Amino acid sequence: MQATPPRALTIAGSDSGGGAGLQADLRTFFANGVHGMSAVTAVTVQNSVGVSDVSEIPPSVVAAQIRAVATDIGVDAAKTGMLATTEIIMAIVAACDEVGIGTSVPLVVDPVAASMHGDQLLRDEALEAYRTELLPRATLVTPNLDEVRLLVGIDVTNADEQRQAAKELHALGARWVLVKGGHMHHDPTCTDLLYDGNDFTELTGPRYDTKHTHGGGDTLAASITASLAKGTSVPDAVAHGKRFIERSVQASYPLGAGVGPVSPLWVLDD
Ligand SMILES: Nc1ncnc2c1ncn2[C@@H]1O[C@H](COP(=O)(O)OP(=O)(O)OP(=O)(O)O)[C@@H](O)[C@H]1O
Ligand SMILES: Cc1ncc(CO)c(N)n1
């Protein structure tokens, strides 16, 4: 009999196209040798060209999924993705508090606000619950530049503004902040900035010339969550996550008429 692997939980929406959301999270957990579990927050009707409909899961059912897996199977690390509404966020916070997610169990908050096609995945009024409820419980928050603008109102165009944004997000209560630089399209590198309230660490890599980066943010955050489930420190988990997403961008493929997904399938060749 095999030993039980580390266990990670994603609290996220379903992407019917399989590129992003909980589908990206679960395959990234698997590719990192971690048992993946999911608490579904919303079902999106989504393909490579966009999101055409969203059905939110009742908040009590989202919370029940968290309680069910945490009390029986156990959770070594958790991440949040698309959370859709304030009511769902409040139910998640209550369930996470009950089972120690965000205190004894690390919590990665990927503050998903929109799909890369620009379709809204979070109601505007729910940003306040991110600021006051989720960020204070986050071991790490991983916003892209659009999410930075929504959360702290900074329009990041250079490294100084990226640092200022990291400071303001840290002041909202997240223990670590990773401001992702994927959207700084004029930059020939992709530089993500990690901050713990004292020190800044830049994680710099090449910008690969591909439009197929659907699910990139989810894959990075899920890889970091998988490492945290193994007991890795935050800086080491983020450094591994950056290498993991780079290889997954290199392995991305076209799908449908629009944007294809990043892919962790490269692990099969290693
Ligand atoms: N073309 C690229 N080449 C290499 N790395 C990239 C590229 N685009 C993004 N990345 C990296 O992928 C990760 C995700 O960054 P990004 O800022 O695009 O997040 P995101 O917008 O949340 O992702 P998505 O919405 O596509 O899921 C970061 O580590 C970023 O540096
Ligand atoms: C369900 C879902 N979660 C997250 C994203 C962002 O990548 C998406 N497009 N769809």
CSV table of C-alpha atoms and ligand atoms in Angstrom, one decimal:
chain,number,residue,atom,x,y,z
A,1,MET,CA,0.0,0.0,0.0
A,2,GLN,CA,1.2,3.5,-0.9
A,3,ALA,CA,1.6,6.2,1.8
A,4,THR,CA,-1.0,8.9,1.6
A,5,PRO,CA,0.4,11.9,-0.4
A,6,PRO,CA,0.1,15.5,0.9
A,7,ARG,CA,-3.5,16.8,0.5
A,8,ALA,CA,-4.4,20.1,-1.1
A,9,LEU,CA,-7.9,21.8,-1.5
A,10,THR,CA,-8.9,24.2,-4.2
A,11,ILE,CA,-12.0,26.4,-3.5
A,12,ALA,CA,-12.7,27.6,-7.0
A,13,GLY,CA,-15.0,27.7,-10.0
A,14,SER,CA,-15.3,25.1,-12.8
A,15,ASP,CA,-14.1,26.0,-16.3
A,16,SER,CA,-16.1,23.7,-18.7
A,17,GLY,CA,-13.3,24.2,-21.2
A,18,GLY,CA,-10.8,22.6,-18.8
A,19,GLY,CA,-8.2,25.4,-19.2
A,20,ALA,CA,-8.4,27.3,-15.9
A,21,GLY,CA,-10.3,27.2,-12.6
A,22,LEU,CA,-10.5,24.0,-10.5
A,23,GLN,CA,-9.6,21.9,-13.5
A,24,ALA,CA,-6.2,23.6,-13.8
A,25,ASP,CA,-5.7,23.4,-10.0
A,26,LEU,CA,-6.4,19.7,-9.8
A,27,ARG,CA,-4.1,18.7,-12.6
A,28,THR,CA,-1.4,21.0,-11.2
A,29,PHE,CA,-1.8,19.3,-7.7
A,30,PHE,CA,-1.5,15.9,-9.4
A,31,ALA,CA,1.5,16.9,-11.5
A,32,ASN,CA,3.2,18.0,-8.2
A,33,GLY,CA,2.5,14.7,-6.5
A,34,VAL,CA,-0.3,16.0,-4.3
A,35,HIS,CA,-3.8,14.6,-3.7
A,36,GLY,CA,-6.3,17.3,-5.0
A,37,MET,CA,-9.7,18.1,-3.6
A,38,SER,CA,-12.2,20.7,-4.6
A,39,ALA,CA,-15.0,22.9,-3.2
A,40,VAL,CA,-16.8,24.2,-6.2
A,41,THR,CA,-18.0,27.8,-5.9
A,42,ALA,CA,-19.5,28.4,-9.4
A,43,VAL,CA,-20.0,26.6,-12.7
A,44,THR,CA,-18.9,28.7,-15.6
A,45,VAL,CA,-20.0,28.0,-19.2
A,46,GLN,CA,-16.6,28.7,-20.7
A,47,ASN,CA,-14.6,27.7,-23.7
A,48,SER,CA,-11.4,29.1,-25.5
A,49,VAL,CA,-13.2,32.3,-26.6
A,50,GLY,CA,-14.9,33.3,-23.3
A,51,VAL,CA,-17.4,32.8,-20.5
A,52,SER,CA,-21.1,32.9,-21.7
A,53,ASP,CA,-22.9,32.0,-18.4
A,54,VAL,CA,-22.2,31.5,-14.7
A,55,SER,CA,-24.2,29.6,-12.1
A,56,GLU,CA,-23.2,30.2,-8.5
A,57,ILE,CA,-23.3,27.3,-6.0
A,58,PRO,CA,-25.3,28.0,-2.8
A,59,PRO,CA,-22.9,29.3,-0.1
A,60,SER,CA,-24.0,26.6,2.4
A,61,VAL,CA,-23.0,23.9,-0.2
A,62,VAL,CA,-19.6,25.6,-0.8
A,63,ALA,CA,-19.0,25.6,3.0
A,64,ALA,CA,-20.2,22.0,3.3
A,65,GLN,CA,-17.7,20.8,0.7
A,66,ILE,CA,-14.9,22.4,2.7
A,67,ARG,CA,-16.1,20.9,6.0
A,68,ALA,CA,-16.6,17.5,4.5
A,69,VAL,CA,-13.1,17.1,3.1
A,70,ALA,CA,-11.3,18.8,6.0
A,71,THR,CA,-13.0,16.7,8.8
A,72,ASP,CA,-12.5,13.4,7.0
A,73,ILE,CA,-9.6,13.5,4.6
A,74,GLY,CA,-7.6,16.5,6.1
A,75,VAL,CA,-6.1,19.5,4.3
A,76,ASP,CA,-2.4,20.3,4.3
A,77,ALA,CA,-2.8,23.5,2.2
A,78,ALA,CA,-5.7,25.3,0.5
A,79,LYS,CA,-6.1,27.9,-2.3
A,80,THR,CA,-9.0,30.0,-3.4
A,81,GLY,CA,-9.8,31.0,-7.0
A,82,MET,CA,-13.1,32.3,-8.5
A,83,LEU,CA,-15.4,33.1,-5.5
A,84,ALA,CA,-18.1,35.0,-7.3
A,85,THR,CA,-20.0,36.7,-4.5
A,86,THR,CA,-19.7,38.2,-1.0
A,87,GLU,CA,-22.1,35.5,0.4
A,88,ILE,CA,-19.9,32.7,-0.9
A,89,ILE,CA,-16.8,34.4,0.5
A,90,MET,CA,-18.4,34.8,3.9
A,91,ALA,CA,-19.4,31.1,4.0
A,92,ILE,CA,-15.9,30.1,3.0
A,93,VAL,CA,-14.3,32.2,5.7
A,94,ALA,CA,-16.6,30.7,8.4
A,95,ALA,CA,-15.8,27.1,7.2
A,96,CYS,CA,-12.1,27.8,6.9
A,97,ASP,CA,-12.0,29.3,10.4
A,98,GLU,CA,-13.7,26.1,11.8
A,99,VAL,CA,-11.1,23.8,10.3
A,100,GLY,CA,-8.0,25.9,10.7
A,101,ILE,CA,-7.5,26.9,7.0
A,102,GLY,CA,-5.7,30.3,7.1
A,103,THR,CA,-4.3,29.7,10.6
A,104,SER,CA,-2.6,26.3,11.1
A,105,VAL,CA,-3.2,25.3,7.4
A,106,PRO,CA,-1.6,27.6,4.8
A,107,LEU,CA,-4.1,29.5,2.5
A,108,VAL,CA,-3.1,30.9,-0.9
A,109,VAL,CA,-5.6,33.5,-2.1
A,110,ASP,CA,-5.6,34.1,-5.9
A,111,PRO,CA,-8.1,37.0,-6.1
A,112,VAL,CA,-9.7,36.0,-9.4
A,113,ALA,CA,-11.8,38.9,-10.7
A,114,ALA,CA,-12.1,38.2,-14.5
A,115,SER,CA,-11.2,35.6,-17.1
A,116,MET,CA,-8.3,36.5,-19.4
A,117,HIS,CA,-11.0,37.3,-22.0
A,118,GLY,CA,-12.3,40.1,-19.7
A,119,ASP,CA,-15.4,38.3,-18.5
A,120,GLN,CA,-16.3,39.2,-15.0
A,121,LEU,CA,-16.0,36.3,-12.4
A,122,LEU,CA,-16.5,38.4,-9.2
A,123,ARG,CA,-19.2,40.8,-8.4
A,124,ASP,CA,-17.9,44.3,-7.8
A,125,GLU,CA,-19.2,44.6,-4.2
A,126,ALA,CA,-17.3,41.4,-3.2
A,127,LEU,CA,-14.0,43.2,-3.4
A,128,GLU,CA,-14.6,44.6,0.1
A,129,ALA,CA,-14.8,41.0,1.5
A,130,TYR,CA,-11.5,40.3,-0.1
A,131,ARG,CA,-9.9,43.3,1.6
A,132,THR,CA,-11.5,42.8,5.1
A,133,GLU,CA,-12.0,39.0,5.3
A,134,LEU,CA,-9.8,37.0,3.0
A,135,LEU,CA,-6.5,39.0,2.8
A,136,PRO,CA,-6.1,39.0,6.6
A,137,ARG,CA,-6.4,35.1,6.5
A,138,ALA,CA,-4.0,34.7,3.5
A,139,THR,CA,-0.6,33.1,3.9
A,140,LEU,CA,0.0,34.4,0.4
A,141,VAL,CA,-2.0,36.5,-2.0
A,142,THR,CA,-1.2,36.3,-5.8
A,143,PRO,CA,-2.9,39.2,-7.7
A,144,ASN,CA,-2.2,40.0,-11.3
A,145,LEU,CA,-2.0,43.7,-12.3
A,146,ASP,CA,-5.8,44.1,-13.0
A,147,GLU,CA,-6.5,42.6,-9.6
A,148,VAL,CA,-4.0,44.9,-7.9
A,149,ARG,CA,-5.9,47.9,-9.5
A,150,LEU,CA,-9.2,46.6,-8.2
A,151,LEU,CA,-7.9,45.8,-4.6
A,152,VAL,CA,-5.7,48.8,-3.9
A,153,GLY,CA,-6.2,51.2,-6.8
A,154,ILE,CA,-2.6,51.2,-8.1
A,155,ASP,CA,-2.0,51.1,-11.8
A,156,VAL,CA,1.3,49.3,-12.0
A,157,THR,CA,3.5,50.1,-15.0
A,158,ASN,CA,7.0,49.7,-13.5
A,159,ALA,CA,9.0,48.0,-10.7
A,160,ASP,CA,8.5,50.9,-8.3
A,161,GLU,CA,4.7,50.8,-8.6
A,162,GLN,CA,4.9,47.0,-8.3
A,163,ARG,CA,6.7,47.5,-4.9
A,164,GLN,CA,4.2,50.1,-3.7
A,165,ALA,CA,1.3,47.7,-4.6
A,166,ALA,CA,3.0,44.9,-2.7
A,167,LYS,CA,3.3,47.1,0.4
A,168,GLU,CA,-0.4,48.2,0.3
A,169,LEU,CA,-1.6,44.6,-0.1
A,170,HIS,CA,0.6,43.5,2.8
A,171,ALA,CA,-0.9,46.3,4.9
A,172,LEU,CA,-4.4,44.7,4.3
A,173,GLY,CA,-3.2,41.7,6.3
A,174,ALA,CA,-1.7,39.1,3.8
A,175,ARG,CA,1.5,37.6,5.3
A,176,TRP,CA,3.1,37.3,1.9
A,177,VAL,CA,2.3,39.1,-1.3
A,178,LEU,CA,3.2,38.0,-4.9
A,179,VAL,CA,2.5,40.8,-7.4
A,180,LYS,CA,2.6,39.0,-10.8
A,181,GLY,CA,4.1,40.8,-13.7
A,182,GLY,CA,2.6,38.8,-16.6
A,183,HIS,CA,0.5,41.7,-17.7
A,184,MET,CA,3.4,44.1,-18.1
A,185,HIS,CA,3.4,43.4,-21.8
A,186,HIS,CA,6.1,46.0,-22.7
A,187,ASP,CA,8.6,44.1,-20.4
A,188,PRO,CA,10.7,41.5,-22.3
A,189,THR,CA,10.9,39.6,-19.0
A,190,CYS,CA,8.1,38.3,-16.8
A,191,THR,CA,9.0,39.5,-13.3
A,192,ASP,CA,6.9,38.6,-10.2
A,193,LEU,CA,7.6,40.4,-6.9
A,194,LEU,CA,7.4,38.6,-3.6
A,195,TYR,CA,7.1,40.7,-0.3
A,196,ASP,CA,6.8,39.6,3.3
A,197,GLY,CA,6.6,43.1,4.9
A,198,ASN,CA,10.4,43.4,5.1
A,199,ASP,CA,12.1,42.1,2.0
A,200,PHE,CA,11.4,42.2,-1.7
A,201,THR,CA,12.4,39.2,-3.9
A,202,GLU,CA,12.1,39.5,-7.7
A,203,LEU,CA,11.5,36.3,-9.6
A,204,THR,CA,12.5,37.0,-13.2
A,205,GLY,CA,12.2,34.8,-16.2
A,206,PRO,CA,11.8,35.0,-20.0
A,207,ARG,CA,8.5,36.2,-21.6
A,208,TYR,CA,7.6,33.4,-24.0
A,209,ASP,CA,6.0,34.5,-27.2
A,210,THR,CA,2.6,32.7,-27.0
A,211,LYS,CA,-1.0,33.8,-26.7
A,212,HIS,CA,-1.9,30.5,-25.1
A,213,THR,CA,-1.6,31.4,-21.4
A,214,HIS,CA,-5.2,30.5,-20.2
A,215,GLY,CA,-5.0,29.2,-16.6
A,216,GLY,CA,-1.5,30.6,-16.0
A,217,GLY,CA,-2.4,32.3,-12.8
A,218,ASP,CA,-4.3,29.3,-11.5
A,219,THR,CA,-1.4,27.0,-12.4
A,220,LEU,CA,1.1,29.2,-10.6
A,221,ALA,CA,-1.0,29.5,-7.4
A,222,ALA,CA,-1.9,25.8,-7.4
A,223,SER,CA,1.8,24.8,-7.8
A,224,ILE,CA,2.7,27.0,-4.8
A,225,THR,CA,-0.2,25.5,-2.8
A,226,ALA,CA,1.1,22.0,-3.6
A,227,SER,CA,4.5,22.9,-2.3
A,228,LEU,CA,3.1,24.4,0.8
A,229,ALA,CA,1.1,21.1,1.3
A,230,LYS,CA,4.4,19.3,1.3
A,231,GLY,CA,5.7,21.6,4.1
A,232,THR,CA,7.9,23.8,1.8
A,233,SER,CA,8.6,27.4,3.0
A,234,VAL,CA,6.7,30.2,1.1
A,235,PRO,CA,9.9,31.6,-0.7
A,236,ASP,CA,10.9,28.1,-1.8
A,237,ALA,CA,7.3,27.3,-2.9
A,238,VAL,CA,7.1,30.5,-4.9
A,239,ALA,CA,10.5,29.9,-6.5
A,240,HIS,CA,9.4,26.4,-7.5
A,241,GLY,CA,6.1,27.7,-8.7
A,242,LYS,CA,7.8,30.2,-11.0
A,243,ARG,CA,9.9,27.4,-12.6
A,244,PHE,CA,6.7,25.3,-12.9
A,245,ILE,CA,4.7,28.0,-14.6
A,246,GLU,CA,7.5,28.8,-17.0
A,247,ARG,CA,7.7,25.3,-18.2
A,248,SER,CA,3.9,25.1,-18.3
A,249,VAL,CA,3.8,28.2,-20.5
A,250,GLN,CA,6.4,26.7,-22.8
A,251,ALA,CA,4.2,23.5,-23.0
A,252,SER,CA,1.0,25.5,-23.7
A,253,TYR,CA,-1.0,24.5,-26.7
A,254,PRO,CA,-3.8,25.9,-29.0
A,255,LEU,CA,-7.3,24.8,-28.3
A,256,GLY,CA,-10.5,25.9,-30.0
A,257,ALA,CA,-10.8,29.2,-31.8
A,258,GLY,CA,-9.4,31.3,-29.0
A,259,VAL,CA,-6.8,31.1,-26.2
A,260,GLY,CA,-5.3,27.7,-25.3
A,261,PRO,CA,-4.2,26.6,-21.9
A,262,VAL,CA,-0.8,26.4,-20.2
A,263,SER,CA,0.0,22.7,-19.5
A,264,PRO,CA,1.8,20.8,-16.8
A,265,LEU,CA,1.9,17.7,-19.1
A,266,TRP,CA,5.7,18.3,-19.5
A,267,VAL,CA,6.1,16.5,-16.1
A,268,LEU,CA,5.4,13.3,-18.0
A,269,ASP,CA,8.6,13.8,-20.1
A,270,ASP,CA,10.9,14.6,-17.2
B,1,LIG,N1,4.3,34.9,-21.9
B,1,LIG,C1,4.8,34.4,-20.7
B,1,LIG,N2,6.0,33.8,-20.6
B,1,LIG,C2,6.4,33.4,-19.4
B,1,LIG,N3,5.8,33.5,-18.2
B,1,LIG,C3,4.6,34.1,-18.2
B,1,LIG,C4,4.0,34.6,-19.5
B,1,LIG,N4,2.8,35.2,-19.1
B,1,LIG,C5,2.6,35.1,-17.8
B,1,LIG,N5,3.7,34.4,-17.3
B,1,LIG,C6,3.9,34.1,-15.9
B,1,LIG,O1,2.7,33.3,-15.5
B,1,LIG,C7,2.3,33.6,-14.2
B,1,LIG,C8,0.9,34.2,-14.3
B,1,LIG,O2,1.0,35.6,-14.5
B,1,LIG,P1,-0.1,36.6,-15.0
B,1,LIG,O3,0.3,37.9,-14.5
B,1,LIG,O4,-0.4,36.4,-16.4
B,1,LIG,O5,-1.4,36.0,-14.1
B,1,LIG,P2,-2.9,35.9,-14.4
B,1,LIG,O6,-3.4,37.0,-15.2
B,1,LIG,O7,-3.6,35.7,-13.1
B,1,LIG,O8,-3.0,34.6,-15.3
B,1,LIG,P3,-4.3,34.1,-16.1
B,1,LIG,O9,-5.4,35.1,-16.0
B,1,LIG,O10,-3.7,33.9,-17.5
B,1,LIG,O11,-4.7,32.8,-15.5
B,1,LIG,C9,3.3,34.6,-13.6
B,1,LIG,O12,4.3,33.9,-13.0
B,1,LIG,C10,3.9,35.3,-14.9
B,1,LIG,O13,5.2,35.8,-14.7
B,2,LIG,C1,-13.6,29.2,-13.4
B,2,LIG,C2,-12.4,30.1,-13.7
B,2,LIG,N1,-11.6,30.4,-12.7
B,2,LIG,C3,-10.5,31.2,-13.0
B,2,LIG,C4,-10.3,31.7,-14.2
B,2,LIG,C5,-9.1,32.7,-14.5
B,2,LIG,O1,-8.1,32.1,-15.1
B,2,LIG,C6,-11.2,31.3,-15.2
B,2,LIG,N2,-11.0,31.8,-16.5
B,2,LIG,N3,-12.2,30.5,-15.0
